[in-house]
Short mmCIF file of C-alpha atoms in Angstrom, two decimals:
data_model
loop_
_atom_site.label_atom_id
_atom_site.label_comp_id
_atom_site.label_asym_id
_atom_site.label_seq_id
_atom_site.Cartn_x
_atom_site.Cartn_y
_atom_site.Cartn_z
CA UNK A 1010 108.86 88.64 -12.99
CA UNK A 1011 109.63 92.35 -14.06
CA UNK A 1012 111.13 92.64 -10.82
CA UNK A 1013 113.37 89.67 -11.39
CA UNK A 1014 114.99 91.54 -15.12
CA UNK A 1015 115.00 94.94 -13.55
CA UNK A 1016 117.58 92.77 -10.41
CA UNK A 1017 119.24 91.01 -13.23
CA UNK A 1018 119.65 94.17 -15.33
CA UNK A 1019 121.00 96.09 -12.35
CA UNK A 1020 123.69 93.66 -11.55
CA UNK A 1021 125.35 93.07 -15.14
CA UNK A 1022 125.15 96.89 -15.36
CA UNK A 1023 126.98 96.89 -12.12
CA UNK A 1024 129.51 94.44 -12.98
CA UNK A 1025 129.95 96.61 -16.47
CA UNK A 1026 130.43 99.27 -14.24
CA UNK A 1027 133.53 97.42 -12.20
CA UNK A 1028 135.30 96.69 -15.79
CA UNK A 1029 137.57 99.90 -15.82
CA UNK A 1030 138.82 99.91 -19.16
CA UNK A 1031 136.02 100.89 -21.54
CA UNK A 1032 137.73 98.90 -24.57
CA UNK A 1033 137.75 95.96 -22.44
CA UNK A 1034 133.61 96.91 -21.36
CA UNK A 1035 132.32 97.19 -25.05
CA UNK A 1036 134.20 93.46 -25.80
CA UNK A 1037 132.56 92.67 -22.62
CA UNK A 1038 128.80 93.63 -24.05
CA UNK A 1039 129.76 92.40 -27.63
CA UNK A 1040 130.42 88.73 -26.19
CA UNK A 1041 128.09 88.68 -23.81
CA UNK A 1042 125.45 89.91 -27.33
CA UNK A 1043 126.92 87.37 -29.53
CA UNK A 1044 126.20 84.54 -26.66
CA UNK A 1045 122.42 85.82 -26.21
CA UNK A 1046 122.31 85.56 -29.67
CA UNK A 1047 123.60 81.73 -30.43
CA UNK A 1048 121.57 80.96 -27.12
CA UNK A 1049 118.76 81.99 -29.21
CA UNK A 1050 119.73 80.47 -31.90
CA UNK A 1051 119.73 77.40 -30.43
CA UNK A 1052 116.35 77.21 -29.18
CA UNK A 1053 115.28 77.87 -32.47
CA UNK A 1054 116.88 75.05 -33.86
CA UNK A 1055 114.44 72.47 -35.21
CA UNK A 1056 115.94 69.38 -33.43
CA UNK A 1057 115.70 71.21 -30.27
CA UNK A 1058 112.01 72.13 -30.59
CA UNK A 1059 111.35 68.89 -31.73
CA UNK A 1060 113.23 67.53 -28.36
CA UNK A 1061 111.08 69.93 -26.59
CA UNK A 1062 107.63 69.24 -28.22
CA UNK A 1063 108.60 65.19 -28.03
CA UNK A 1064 108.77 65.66 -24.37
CA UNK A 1065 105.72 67.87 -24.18
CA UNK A 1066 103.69 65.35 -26.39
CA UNK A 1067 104.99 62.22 -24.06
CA UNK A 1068 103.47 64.37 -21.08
CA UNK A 1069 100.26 64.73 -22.44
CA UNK A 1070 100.22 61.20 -22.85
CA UNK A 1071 100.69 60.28 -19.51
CA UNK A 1072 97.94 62.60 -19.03
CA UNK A 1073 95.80 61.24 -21.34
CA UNK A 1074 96.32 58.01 -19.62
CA UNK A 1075 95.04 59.22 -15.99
CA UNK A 1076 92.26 60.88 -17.30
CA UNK A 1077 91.40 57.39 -18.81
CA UNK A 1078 91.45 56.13 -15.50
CA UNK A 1079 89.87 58.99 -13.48
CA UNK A 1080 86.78 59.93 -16.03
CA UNK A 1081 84.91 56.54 -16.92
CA UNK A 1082 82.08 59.04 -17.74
CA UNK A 1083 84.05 61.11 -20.06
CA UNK A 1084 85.86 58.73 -22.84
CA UNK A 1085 84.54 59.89 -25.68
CA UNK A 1086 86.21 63.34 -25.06
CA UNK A 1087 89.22 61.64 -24.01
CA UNK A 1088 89.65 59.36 -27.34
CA UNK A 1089 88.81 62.56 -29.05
CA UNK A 1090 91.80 63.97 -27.74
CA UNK A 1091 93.95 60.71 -28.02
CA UNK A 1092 93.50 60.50 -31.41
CA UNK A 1093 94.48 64.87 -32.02
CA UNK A 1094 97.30 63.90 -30.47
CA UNK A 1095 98.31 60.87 -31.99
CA UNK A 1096 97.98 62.63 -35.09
CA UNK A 1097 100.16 65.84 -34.11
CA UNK A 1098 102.83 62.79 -33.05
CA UNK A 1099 102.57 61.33 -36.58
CA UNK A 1100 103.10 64.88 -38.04
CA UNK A 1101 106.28 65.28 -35.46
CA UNK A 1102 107.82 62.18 -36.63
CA UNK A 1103 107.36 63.25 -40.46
CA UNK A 1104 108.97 66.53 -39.45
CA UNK A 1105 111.71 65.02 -37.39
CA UNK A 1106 112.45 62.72 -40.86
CA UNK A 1107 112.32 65.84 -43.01
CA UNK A 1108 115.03 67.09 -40.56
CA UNK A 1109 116.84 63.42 -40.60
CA UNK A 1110 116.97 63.24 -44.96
CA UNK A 1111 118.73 67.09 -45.37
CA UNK A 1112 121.89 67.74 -44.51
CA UNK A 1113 121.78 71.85 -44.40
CA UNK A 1114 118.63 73.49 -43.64
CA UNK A 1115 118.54 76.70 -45.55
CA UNK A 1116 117.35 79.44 -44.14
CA UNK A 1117 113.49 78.71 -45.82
CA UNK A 1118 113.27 75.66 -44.85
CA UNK A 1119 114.24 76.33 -41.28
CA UNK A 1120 111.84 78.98 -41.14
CA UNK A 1121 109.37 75.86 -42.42
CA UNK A 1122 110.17 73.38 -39.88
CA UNK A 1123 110.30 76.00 -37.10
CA UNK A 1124 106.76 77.27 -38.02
CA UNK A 1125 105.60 73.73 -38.18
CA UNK A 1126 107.09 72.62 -34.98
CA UNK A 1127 105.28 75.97 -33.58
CA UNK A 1128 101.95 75.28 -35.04
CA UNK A 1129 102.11 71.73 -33.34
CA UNK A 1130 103.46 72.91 -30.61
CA UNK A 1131 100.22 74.94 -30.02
CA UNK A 1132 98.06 72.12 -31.10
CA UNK A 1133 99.26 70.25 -28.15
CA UNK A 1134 98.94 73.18 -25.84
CA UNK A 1135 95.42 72.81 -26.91
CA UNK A 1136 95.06 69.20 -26.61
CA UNK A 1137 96.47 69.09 -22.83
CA UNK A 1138 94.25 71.88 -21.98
CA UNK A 1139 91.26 69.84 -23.35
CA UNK A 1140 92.09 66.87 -21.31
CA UNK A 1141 92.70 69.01 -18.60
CA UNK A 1142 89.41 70.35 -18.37
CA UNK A 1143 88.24 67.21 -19.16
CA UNK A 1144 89.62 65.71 -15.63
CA UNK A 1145 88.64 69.14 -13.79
CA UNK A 1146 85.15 68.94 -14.78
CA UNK A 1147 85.33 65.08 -13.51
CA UNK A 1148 86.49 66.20 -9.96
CA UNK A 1149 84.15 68.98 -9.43
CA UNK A 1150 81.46 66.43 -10.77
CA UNK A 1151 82.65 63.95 -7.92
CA UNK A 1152 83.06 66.94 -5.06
CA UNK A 1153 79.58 68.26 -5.75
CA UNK A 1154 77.87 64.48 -5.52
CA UNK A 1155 79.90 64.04 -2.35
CA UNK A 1156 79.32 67.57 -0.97
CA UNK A 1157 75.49 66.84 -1.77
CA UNK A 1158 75.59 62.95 -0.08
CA UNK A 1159 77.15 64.39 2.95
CA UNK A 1160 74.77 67.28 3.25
CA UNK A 1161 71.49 64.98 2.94
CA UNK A 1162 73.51 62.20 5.63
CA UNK A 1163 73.72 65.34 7.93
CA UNK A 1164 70.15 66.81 7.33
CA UNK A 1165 69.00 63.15 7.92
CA UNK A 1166 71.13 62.79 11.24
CA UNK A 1167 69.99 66.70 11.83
CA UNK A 1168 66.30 66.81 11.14
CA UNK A 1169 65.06 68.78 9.21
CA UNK A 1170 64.40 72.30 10.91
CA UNK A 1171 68.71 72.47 10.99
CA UNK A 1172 69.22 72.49 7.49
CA UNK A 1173 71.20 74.63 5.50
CA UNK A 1174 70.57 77.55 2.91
CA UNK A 1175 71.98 75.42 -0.11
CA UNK A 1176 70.47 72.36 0.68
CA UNK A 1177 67.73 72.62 -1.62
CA UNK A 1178 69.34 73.24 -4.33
CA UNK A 1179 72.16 70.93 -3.64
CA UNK A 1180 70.44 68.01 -2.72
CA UNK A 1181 68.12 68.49 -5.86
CA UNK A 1182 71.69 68.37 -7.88
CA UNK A 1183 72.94 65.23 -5.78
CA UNK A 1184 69.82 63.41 -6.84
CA UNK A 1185 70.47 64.57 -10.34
CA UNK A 1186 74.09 63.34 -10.01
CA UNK A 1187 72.88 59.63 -8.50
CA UNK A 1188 70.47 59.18 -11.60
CA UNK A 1189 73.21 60.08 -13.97
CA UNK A 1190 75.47 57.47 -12.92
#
C-alpha cells in the first residue's frame, strides 16, 4: 500500500514537473487541492454515509441470514445479533429522517449526524464480526467432527497398531462432538 502512494506521488510530481510555466503549476496544485478537498467533503456528507452504512447494514443481513441456515446450533447468538442490528437500522432510519425534515445542516449538526452515522457505523462493524465468528466457529466445529469420523473410519479399516499421534485426542473430541449433537 505505501508502495502504491509513494508510485502515485512520483507520477503527479512528474507530471508537475512537465507543466513549464510555474504560474500555470501552482493553479495546477491549487485545483487539484480544492478537488481533494470537495472529494472529501463529500464522503463526509451525511446522506452519503448513510448510503454507505445502508448498504453495509443490508450486507450483514444477508449474512445474518446464512448463518441462520449454516449454525442450527448457534441461534441464540445469531438472534442476539439480529436484533443489535435491527436496532442500529431503526437508529439509521431516525437519522436518515433527521436529515429528510432540515433543509441546511449547520455545521453542528453535521458534525452530529456524521458522528452518529460513525458510531453506527462501528456498531455494525461489530455486529458482522460477531456473526462472523459465529459461522467460523460453526465450520471448524463441523471440520473437526469430520476430521475425527474419518480418522476413527481409517483406524477401524487400519487396525489399530497404524494409528496416528492425534488420534487419541481427536477421537476423544469426535465422541464429544457426536454426544453434543
Amino acid at each position: 500500500m505505501q508502495d502504491n502512494k509513494q508510485l502515485a506521488a512520483s507520477i503527479i510530481l512528474g507530471l508537475l514537473a512537465l507543466i513549464p510555466n510555474n504560474a500555470l503549476r501552482y493553479t495546477s496544485v491549487g485545483l487539484a487541492a480544492c478537488l481533494g478537498i470537495v472529494y472529501t467533503i463529500y464522503l463526509k456528507y451525511p446522506p452519503t454515509q448513510l448510503r454507505q452504512l445502508q448498504e453495509f447494514i443490508e450486507n450483514t443481513h444477508a449474512l445474518i441470514r446464512r448463518a441462520k441456515l449454516q449454525c442450527p446450533g448457534d441461534q441464540l447468538s445469531i438472534a442476539d445479533a439480529s436484533l443489535r442490528l435491527l436496532e442500529v437500522d431503526h437508529s439509521v432510519s431516525m437519522i436518515y429522517c433527521v436529515i429528510l425534515q432540515t433543509p441546511r445542516l449547520t455545521w453542528k449538526e453535521y458534525r452530529m449526524l456524521s458522528t452518529n452515522i460513525t458510531e453506527r457505523k462501528n456498531s455494525v462493524k461489530r455486529i458482522h464480526a460477531t456473526v462472523q465468528l459465529t459461522v467460523q466457529a460453526e465450520r471448524q466445529r463441523k471440520l473437526a467432527a469430520e476430521i475425527g469420523e474419518t480418522q476413527y473410519i481409517l483406524c477401524t479399516v487400519r487396525g489399530p497398531t497404524t494409528q496416528s499421534s492425534t488420534f487419541p485426542q481427536q477421537h476423544t473430541a469426535f465422541r464429544r462432538a457426536l454426544v453434543r449433537s
